[in-house]
Amino acid sequence: MKINLPDHWSDFIKTFIKKHKEEIVYDGVRVFRTEEEIQERYDTHEFEKFLPEYIPVADDSGGQVAVISKNNKEIKVYLSSYGVLQKEDLEIVDRDLIHWMQRKFPFERERKIISPLEIEKREKENILWNEKISSFPGIIEFLEEPVRIEGLALPENYASAEYIYYFQDGYHYNSVENTILTDITPGSFKPDWIVLASNYFADPFFIDLNEAEHNFPVYFAYHGQGKWESLKVSESLRTFQKILHEIQSLRFDKAGLIHYFDENIDLENLLWKEVYENIKDEEEGNPEQIETYESIGPEVNLYITDIGPNKMKVIALLKKEFGLSGTEALELSKEPKILFRTGYSKWLEYDRKQLEDLGASVKWEALD
């Protein structure tokens, strides 16, 4: 039976193919790149017979397989085994494919739950970070006048000054594993680095707060390399913003953009060299558009603020969602604010509606 792949898989695979050229990534993970590859495994392992509502998207070269729902509104990634394709045995491995890729495709279930104390701690950290950057008008100006350039590995997603700390997720801390990531040792992300923007691959553009007297040179690093190696891409925030404006003004003039790079950009720099190659590889005219920040909405936390009158149904949902015992789910339901899901607002509409249909009250909180 021919399968129809959901839209979020198409968005994910475009990003994956740009990021990864090799067939096997991270020592054994095979991501299926085409509809034909997925169809072949779907047929070979008889998904239509044993797990007809799901589609295989990757495996670990050892029998475990990651699957997603055929339902376009359901974006979670589940873990199963080729030998035991049963719906009741599925385990959630990540909230969505893009986030799973950013975590390097782990094949184990994440069961961490953020406590109200940790939520409060992050809110306080965000206030402190906002106070830090508010004393530097150049940083605020850069964030309030974002220049988003699609398809060239340049900034597409920008932090907001109001929620600056939450934008550091994946660089300063890991919200999934609830761990701090910064360190002063070589190869670590440094405590004084602040990520102001990222490209489509979650590669960060950042500054060092200690370099205010130098007008904040801008640095770049490749995400998912095992260690952080900072690469200076501009002598100052203002200069970087000026370059982005000039690139944006020539975005669909390929010859003009190539000429601008030839005359003005250091093509020995690894990032600018990659951008230059991306420009040369594009077809003439308007490059293919992929779903980005503007179309999928900001990344948000979806909280339950009141479980409502149908308490047992919501408790059952919490039990299933977080892999809790009945007692644990009951205790969690008593919290005044429960983090139910993190993701892009467009993709969380299904969860919001599901909770509200059960009578629960929910609240969005933007991460950037």
GROMACS .gro file of C-alpha atoms in nm:
model
  368
    1MET     CA    1   0.000   0.000   0.000
    2LYS     CA    2   0.141   0.339  -0.099
    3ILE     CA    3   0.198   0.569   0.198
    4ASN     CA    4   0.156   0.946   0.219
    5LEU     CA    5   0.425   1.119   0.422
    6PRO     CA    6   0.322   1.401   0.659
    7ASP     CA    7   0.433   1.758   0.593
    8HIS     CA    8   0.660   1.781   0.897
    9TRP     CA    9   0.867   1.487   0.764
   10SER     CA   10   0.920   1.677   0.437
   11ASP     CA   11   1.039   1.985   0.628
   12PHE     CA   12   1.271   1.772   0.841
   13ILE     CA   13   1.430   1.581   0.552
   14LYS     CA   14   1.512   1.903   0.363
   15THR     CA   15   1.703   2.020   0.668
   16PHE     CA   16   1.867   1.682   0.727
   17ILE     CA   17   1.994   1.649   0.369
   18LYS     CA   18   2.153   1.994   0.383
   19LYS     CA   19   2.319   1.912   0.712
   20HIS     CA   20   2.428   1.553   0.648
   21LYS     CA   21   2.570   1.416   0.323
   22GLU     CA   22   2.672   1.072   0.453
   23GLU     CA   23   2.437   0.773   0.457
   24ILE     CA   24   2.510   0.671   0.818
   25VAL     CA   25   2.530   0.939   1.088
   26TYR     CA   26   2.644   0.927   1.451
   27ASP     CA   27   2.796   0.580   1.438
   28GLY     CA   28   2.507   0.374   1.311
   29VAL     CA   29   2.193   0.583   1.267
   30ARG     CA   30   2.043   0.545   0.921
   31VAL     CA   31   1.788   0.814   0.833
   32PHE     CA   32   1.567   0.722   0.538
   33ARG     CA   33   1.607   1.006   0.290
   34THR     CA   34   1.343   0.932   0.029
   35GLU     CA   35   0.984   0.819   0.004
   36GLU     CA   36   1.108   0.511  -0.182
   37GLU     CA   37   1.337   0.408   0.107
   38ILE     CA   38   1.054   0.447   0.356
   39GLN     CA   39   0.810   0.258   0.133
   40GLU     CA   40   1.058  -0.028   0.094
   41ARG     CA   41   1.097  -0.072   0.471
   42TYR     CA   42   0.725  -0.023   0.527
   43ASP     CA   43   0.655  -0.311   0.288
   44THR     CA   44   0.947  -0.535   0.387
   45HIS     CA   45   0.865  -0.528   0.758
   46GLU     CA   46   0.488  -0.546   0.699
   47PHE     CA   47   0.394  -0.222   0.872
   48GLU     CA   48   0.054  -0.235   0.700
   49LYS     CA   49  -0.019  -0.557   0.889
   50PHE     CA   50   0.137  -0.487   1.228
   51LEU     CA   51   0.161  -0.107   1.266
   52PRO     CA   52  -0.055   0.046   0.991
   53GLU     CA   53  -0.090   0.394   1.144
   54TYR     CA   54   0.287   0.458   1.155
   55ILE     CA   55   0.580   0.511   0.917
   56PRO     CA   56   0.947   0.414   0.965
   57VAL     CA   57   1.185   0.711   0.935
   58ALA     CA   58   1.519   0.583   1.070
   59ASP     CA   59   1.686   0.287   1.239
   60ASP     CA   60   1.995   0.224   1.449
   61SER     CA   61   2.138  -0.050   1.222
   62GLY     CA   62   2.068  -0.293   1.506
   63GLY     CA   63   1.697  -0.370   1.500
   64GLN     CA   64   1.547  -0.059   1.659
   65VAL     CA   65   1.337   0.165   1.436
   66ALA     CA   66   1.206   0.517   1.482
   67VAL     CA   67   0.854   0.578   1.354
   68ILE     CA   68   0.613   0.868   1.316
   69SER     CA   69   0.238   0.876   1.283
   70LYS     CA   70   0.068   0.909   0.945
   71ASN     CA   71  -0.151   1.171   1.112
   72ASN     CA   72  -0.017   1.508   0.999
   73LYS     CA   73  -0.110   1.667   1.333
   74GLU     CA   74   0.090   1.418   1.540
   75ILE     CA   75   0.460   1.505   1.523
   76LYS     CA   76   0.618   1.299   1.801
   77VAL     CA   77   0.891   1.043   1.723
   78TYR     CA   78   0.837   0.693   1.862
   79LEU     CA   79   1.071   0.400   1.921
   80SER     CA   80   0.990   0.043   1.822
   81SER     CA   81   1.166  -0.273   1.703
   82TYR     CA   82   1.146  -0.443   1.366
   83GLY     CA   83   1.084  -0.768   1.553
   84VAL     CA   84   0.794  -0.636   1.764
   85LEU     CA   85   0.586  -0.383   1.571
   86GLN     CA   86   0.303  -0.328   1.819
   87LYS     CA   87   0.130   0.003   1.890
   88GLU     CA   88   0.103  -0.068   2.263
   89ASP     CA   89   0.483  -0.109   2.284
   90LEU     CA   90   0.569   0.225   2.124
   91GLU     CA   91   0.777   0.462   2.336
   92ILE     CA   92   0.812   0.835   2.276
   93VAL     CA   93   1.173   0.915   2.193
   94ASP     CA   94   1.136   1.286   2.113
   95ARG     CA   95   0.883   1.564   2.064
   96ASP     CA   96   0.953   1.610   1.690
   97LEU     CA   97   1.200   1.514   1.416
   98ILE     CA   98   1.392   1.844   1.408
   99HIS     CA   99   1.452   1.834   1.783
  100TRP     CA  100   1.553   1.468   1.761
  101MET     CA  101   1.808   1.558   1.494
  102GLN     CA  102   1.949   1.837   1.712
  103ARG     CA  103   1.998   1.576   1.988
  104LYS     CA  104   2.191   1.353   1.740
  105PHE     CA  105   1.915   1.092   1.699
  106PRO     CA  106   1.933   0.912   2.036
  107PHE     CA  107   1.749   0.579   2.046
  108GLU     CA  108   1.637   0.592   2.405
  109ARG     CA  109   1.334   0.740   2.569
  110GLU     CA  110   1.361   1.066   2.759
  111ARG     CA  111   1.161   1.073   3.083
  112LYS     CA  112   1.273   1.400   3.241
  113ILE     CA  113   1.002   1.620   3.391
  114ILE     CA  114   1.069   1.984   3.470
  115SER     CA  115   0.966   2.068   3.825
  116PRO     CA  116   0.791   2.393   3.922
  117LEU     CA  117   1.112   2.485   4.108
  118GLU     CA  118   1.314   2.448   3.787
  119ILE     CA  119   1.059   2.654   3.593
  120GLU     CA  120   1.087   2.930   3.852
  121LYS     CA  121   1.468   2.910   3.837
  122ARG     CA  122   1.464   2.958   3.460
  123GLU     CA  123   1.228   3.251   3.488
  124LYS     CA  124   1.472   3.419   3.729
  125GLU     CA  125   1.766   3.341   3.498
  126ASN     CA  126   1.576   3.500   3.211
  127ILE     CA  127   1.523   3.820   3.412
  128LEU     CA  128   1.897   3.836   3.493
  129TRP     CA  129   1.993   3.778   3.130
  130ASN     CA  130   1.753   4.046   3.013
  131GLU     CA  131   1.911   4.290   3.258
  132LYS     CA  132   2.258   4.199   3.129
  133ILE     CA  133   2.187   4.276   2.765
  134SER     CA  134   1.959   4.576   2.825
  135SER     CA  135   2.261   4.789   2.915
  136PHE     CA  136   2.397   4.744   2.561
  137PRO     CA  137   2.185   4.929   2.301
  138GLY     CA  138   2.371   4.761   2.014
  139ILE     CA  139   2.250   4.417   2.122
  140ILE     CA  140   1.890   4.536   2.160
  141GLU     CA  141   1.900   4.702   1.818
  142PHE     CA  142   2.033   4.384   1.657
  143LEU     CA  143   1.753   4.175   1.809
  144GLU     CA  144   1.477   4.425   1.736
  145GLU     CA  145   1.575   4.459   1.369
  146PRO     CA  146   1.628   4.095   1.262
  147VAL     CA  147   1.750   4.024   0.909
  148ARG     CA  148   1.628   3.673   0.823
  149ILE     CA  149   1.788   3.512   0.518
  150GLU     CA  150   1.661   3.172   0.410
  151GLY     CA  151   1.856   2.890   0.252
  152LEU     CA  152   2.215   3.016   0.292
  153ALA     CA  153   2.309   2.899   0.646
  154LEU     CA  154   2.272   3.258   0.772
  155PRO     CA  155   2.049   3.377   1.060
  156GLU     CA  156   1.682   3.283   1.031
  157ASN     CA  157   1.580   3.263   1.397
  158TYR     CA  158   1.645   3.548   1.641
  159ALA     CA  159   1.621   3.572   2.017
  160SER     CA  160   1.402   3.835   2.172
  161ALA     CA  161   1.545   4.050   2.448
  162GLU     CA  162   1.247   3.967   2.669
  163TYR     CA  163   1.304   3.591   2.648
  164ILE     CA  164   1.680   3.587   2.583
  165TYR     CA  165   1.761   3.305   2.828
  166TYR     CA  166   1.515   3.060   2.672
  167PHE     CA  167   1.690   3.103   2.337
  168GLN     CA  168   2.005   2.957   2.496
  169ASP     CA  169   1.842   2.611   2.518
  170GLY     CA  170   2.077   2.364   2.350
  171TYR     CA  171   2.380   2.589   2.404
  172HIS     CA  172   2.386   2.700   2.770
  173TYR     CA  173   2.152   2.431   2.899
  174ASN     CA  174   1.953   2.130   2.781
  175SER     CA  175   1.584   2.161   2.867
  176VAL     CA  176   1.520   1.796   2.778
  177GLU     CA  177   1.786   1.649   3.006
  178ASN     CA  178   1.767   1.939   3.254
  179THR     CA  179   2.145   1.991   3.252
  180ILE     CA  180   2.386   2.285   3.227
  181LEU     CA  181   2.609   2.272   2.918
  182THR     CA  182   2.850   2.563   2.967
  183ASP     CA  183   3.208   2.520   3.088
  184ILE     CA  184   3.541   2.700   3.065
  185THR     CA  185   3.726   2.394   2.929
  186PRO     CA  186   3.835   2.385   2.562
  187GLY     CA  187   3.558   2.273   2.327
  188SER     CA  188   3.280   2.372   2.567
  189PHE     CA  189   3.026   2.649   2.519
  190LYS     CA  190   3.153   2.934   2.736
  191PRO     CA  191   2.936   3.092   3.012
  192ASP     CA  192   2.986   3.445   2.872
  193TRP     CA  193   2.878   3.357   2.519
  194ILE     CA  194   2.525   3.469   2.436
  195VAL     CA  195   2.344   3.326   2.133
  196LEU     CA  196   2.154   3.598   1.952
  197ALA     CA  197   2.047   3.408   1.640
  198SER     CA  198   2.067   3.071   1.470
  199ASN     CA  199   2.032   2.936   1.121
  200TYR     CA  200   1.797   2.664   0.998
  201PHE     CA  201   2.033   2.394   1.130
  202ALA     CA  202   2.043   2.543   1.484
  203ASP     CA  203   2.404   2.658   1.429
  204PRO     CA  204   2.444   2.959   1.662
  205PHE     CA  205   2.559   3.316   1.599
  206PHE     CA  206   2.681   3.456   1.929
  207ILE     CA  207   2.880   3.725   2.107
  208ASP     CA  208   3.105   3.731   2.413
  209LEU     CA  209   2.976   3.967   2.683
  210ASN     CA  210   3.337   4.046   2.779
  211GLU     CA  211   3.399   4.215   2.442
  212ALA     CA  212   3.177   4.522   2.472
  213GLU     CA  213   3.475   4.754   2.426
  214HIS     CA  214   3.533   4.593   2.085
  215ASN     CA  215   3.165   4.646   1.985
  216PHE     CA  216   3.090   4.276   2.019
  217PRO     CA  217   3.255   4.073   1.741
  218VAL     CA  218   3.017   3.807   1.610
  219TYR     CA  219   3.106   3.438   1.625
  220PHE     CA  220   2.961   3.128   1.464
  221ALA     CA  221   2.990   2.758   1.545
  222TYR     CA  222   2.863   2.435   1.393
  223HIS     CA  223   2.608   2.254   1.607
  224GLY     CA  224   2.640   1.879   1.668
  225GLN     CA  225   3.016   1.844   1.611
  226GLY     CA  226   3.098   1.704   1.954
  227LYS     CA  227   3.273   2.024   2.060
  228TRP     CA  228   3.227   2.397   2.007
  229GLU     CA  229   3.482   2.575   1.788
  230SER     CA  230   3.409   2.946   1.763
  231LEU     CA  231   3.468   3.115   1.430
  232LYS     CA  232   3.474   3.495   1.410
  233VAL     CA  233   3.249   3.604   1.121
  234SER     CA  234   3.237   3.980   1.180
  235GLU     CA  235   3.434   4.243   1.368
  236SER     CA  236   3.119   4.386   1.530
  237LEU     CA  237   2.744   4.338   1.563
  238ARG     CA  238   2.679   4.653   1.362
  239THR     CA  239   2.906   4.537   1.078
  240PHE     CA  240   2.744   4.194   1.077
  241GLN     CA  241   2.398   4.347   1.056
  242LYS     CA  242   2.512   4.571   0.769
  243ILE     CA  243   2.645   4.268   0.577
  244LEU     CA  244   2.318   4.083   0.629
  245HIS     CA  245   2.119   4.380   0.500
  246GLU     CA  246   2.335   4.396   0.188
  247ILE     CA  247   2.300   4.023   0.124
  248GLN     CA  248   1.925   4.045   0.172
  249SER     CA  249   1.898   4.332  -0.077
  250LEU     CA  250   2.067   4.111  -0.341
  251ARG     CA  251   1.905   3.785  -0.233
  252PHE     CA  252   1.745   3.701  -0.568
  253ASP     CA  253   2.016   3.854  -0.786
  254LYS     CA  254   2.261   3.565  -0.809
  255ALA     CA  255   2.520   3.742  -1.022
  256GLY     CA  256   2.504   4.054  -0.806
  257LEU     CA  257   2.537   3.851  -0.488
  258ILE     CA  258   2.839   3.659  -0.618
  259HIS     CA  259   3.001   3.988  -0.720
  260TYR     CA  260   2.933   4.134  -0.373
  261PHE     CA  261   3.102   3.834  -0.208
  262ASP     CA  262   3.397   3.846  -0.447
  263GLU     CA  263   3.456   4.212  -0.364
  264ASN     CA  264   3.368   4.237   0.003
  265ILE     CA  265   3.373   3.903   0.187
  266ASP     CA  266   3.663   3.697   0.322
  267LEU     CA  267   3.609   3.368   0.138
  268GLU     CA  268   3.880   3.198   0.344
  269ASN     CA  269   3.639   3.213   0.636
  270LEU     CA  270   3.462   2.875   0.664
  271LEU     CA  271   3.112   3.015   0.716
  272TRP     CA  272   3.132   3.274   0.440
  273LYS     CA  273   3.284   3.016   0.209
  274GLU     CA  274   2.988   2.784   0.277
  275VAL     CA  275   2.741   3.068   0.213
  276TYR     CA  276   2.922   3.154  -0.110
  277GLU     CA  277   2.904   2.793  -0.228
  278ASN     CA  278   2.533   2.780  -0.140
  279ILE     CA  279   2.474   3.089  -0.354
  280LYS     CA  280   2.663   2.941  -0.649
  281ASP     CA  281   2.468   2.614  -0.620
  282GLU     CA  282   2.129   2.784  -0.632
  283GLU     CA  283   1.927   2.802  -0.949
  284GLU     CA  284   1.859   3.143  -1.098
  285GLY     CA  285   1.558   3.327  -0.960
  286ASN     CA  286   1.371   3.277  -0.637
  287PRO     CA  287   1.528   2.982  -0.447
  288GLU     CA  288   1.307   2.707  -0.312
  289GLN     CA  289   1.128   2.817   0.001
  290ILE     CA  290   1.123   2.586   0.300
  291GLU     CA  291   0.904   2.615   0.604
  292THR     CA  292   1.068   2.851   0.850
  293TYR     CA  293   1.004   3.044   1.168
  294GLU     CA  294   0.739   3.269   1.016
  295SER     CA  295   0.522   2.983   0.887
  296ILE     CA  296   0.548   2.742   1.180
  297GLY     CA  297   0.534   3.011   1.446
  298PRO     CA  298   0.768   3.070   1.741
  299GLU     CA  299   0.895   2.791   1.963
  300VAL     CA  300   0.687   2.783   2.280
  301ASN     CA  301   0.617   2.596   2.599
  302LEU     CA  302   0.261   2.465   2.631
  303TYR     CA  303   0.156   2.460   2.996
  304ILE     CA  304  -0.151   2.315   3.167
  305THR     CA  305  -0.261   2.577   3.423
  306ASP     CA  306  -0.579   2.398   3.538
  307ILE     CA  307  -0.669   2.036   3.467
  308GLY     CA  308  -1.040   2.122   3.472
  309PRO     CA  309  -1.344   1.910   3.557
  310ASN     CA  310  -1.240   1.591   3.372
  311LYS     CA  311  -0.957   1.518   3.614
  312MET     CA  312  -0.927   1.145   3.551
  313LYS     CA  313  -0.905   1.189   3.173
  314VAL     CA  314  -0.630   1.449   3.204
  315ILE     CA  315  -0.443   1.235   3.460
  316ALA     CA  316  -0.464   0.941   3.218
  317LEU     CA  317  -0.319   1.162   2.946
  318LEU     CA  318  -0.032   1.271   3.173
  319LYS     CA  319   0.034   0.910   3.265
  320LYS     CA  320   0.062   0.811   2.899
  321GLU     CA  321   0.253   1.120   2.788
  322PHE     CA  322   0.527   1.107   3.053
  323GLY     CA  323   0.538   0.733   3.120
  324LEU     CA  324   0.426   0.778   3.481
  325SER     CA  325   0.258   0.550   3.727
  326GLY     CA  326  -0.097   0.638   3.830
  327THR     CA  327   0.027   0.781   4.161
  328GLU     CA  328   0.295   0.990   3.989
  329ALA     CA  329   0.046   1.125   3.735
  330LEU     CA  330  -0.194   1.216   4.015
  331GLU     CA  331   0.079   1.408   4.201
  332LEU     CA  332   0.183   1.589   3.884
  333SER     CA  333  -0.179   1.691   3.819
  334LYS     CA  334  -0.179   1.883   4.149
  335GLU     CA  335   0.095   2.118   4.032
  336PRO     CA  336  -0.029   2.471   3.953
  337LYS     CA  337   0.162   2.478   3.624
  338ILE     CA  338   0.252   2.166   3.421
  339LEU     CA  339   0.485   2.181   3.121
  340PHE     CA  340   0.307   1.954   2.874
  341ARG     CA  341   0.505   2.009   2.555
  342THR     CA  342   0.768   2.229   2.391
  343GLY     CA  343   0.766   2.292   2.017
  344TYR     CA  344   0.660   2.525   1.738
  345SER     CA  345   0.318   2.679   1.798
  346LYS     CA  346   0.174   2.555   1.469
  347TRP     CA  347   0.272   2.199   1.553
  348LEU     CA  348   0.127   2.218   1.907
  349GLU     CA  349  -0.223   2.321   1.799
  350TYR     CA  350  -0.335   1.958   1.813
  351ASP     CA  351  -0.215   1.925   2.174
  352ARG     CA  352  -0.376   2.254   2.275
  353LYS     CA  353  -0.710   2.150   2.126
  354GLN     CA  354  -0.687   1.803   2.281
  355LEU     CA  355  -0.633   1.949   2.629
  356GLU     CA  356  -0.902   2.213   2.592
  357ASP     CA  357  -1.148   1.952   2.465
  358LEU     CA  358  -1.084   1.767   2.792
  359GLY     CA  359  -1.172   2.085   2.982
  360ALA     CA  360  -0.817   2.181   3.083
  361SER     CA  361  -0.691   2.539   3.076
  362VAL     CA  362  -0.365   2.592   2.887
  363LYS     CA  363  -0.113   2.871   2.840
  364TRP     CA  364   0.155   2.944   2.579
  365GLU     CA  365   0.492   3.091   2.677
  366ALA     CA  366   0.729   3.192   2.399
  367LEU     CA  367   1.089   3.071   2.409
  368ASP     CA  368   1.226   3.336   2.170
   0.00000   0.00000   0.00000
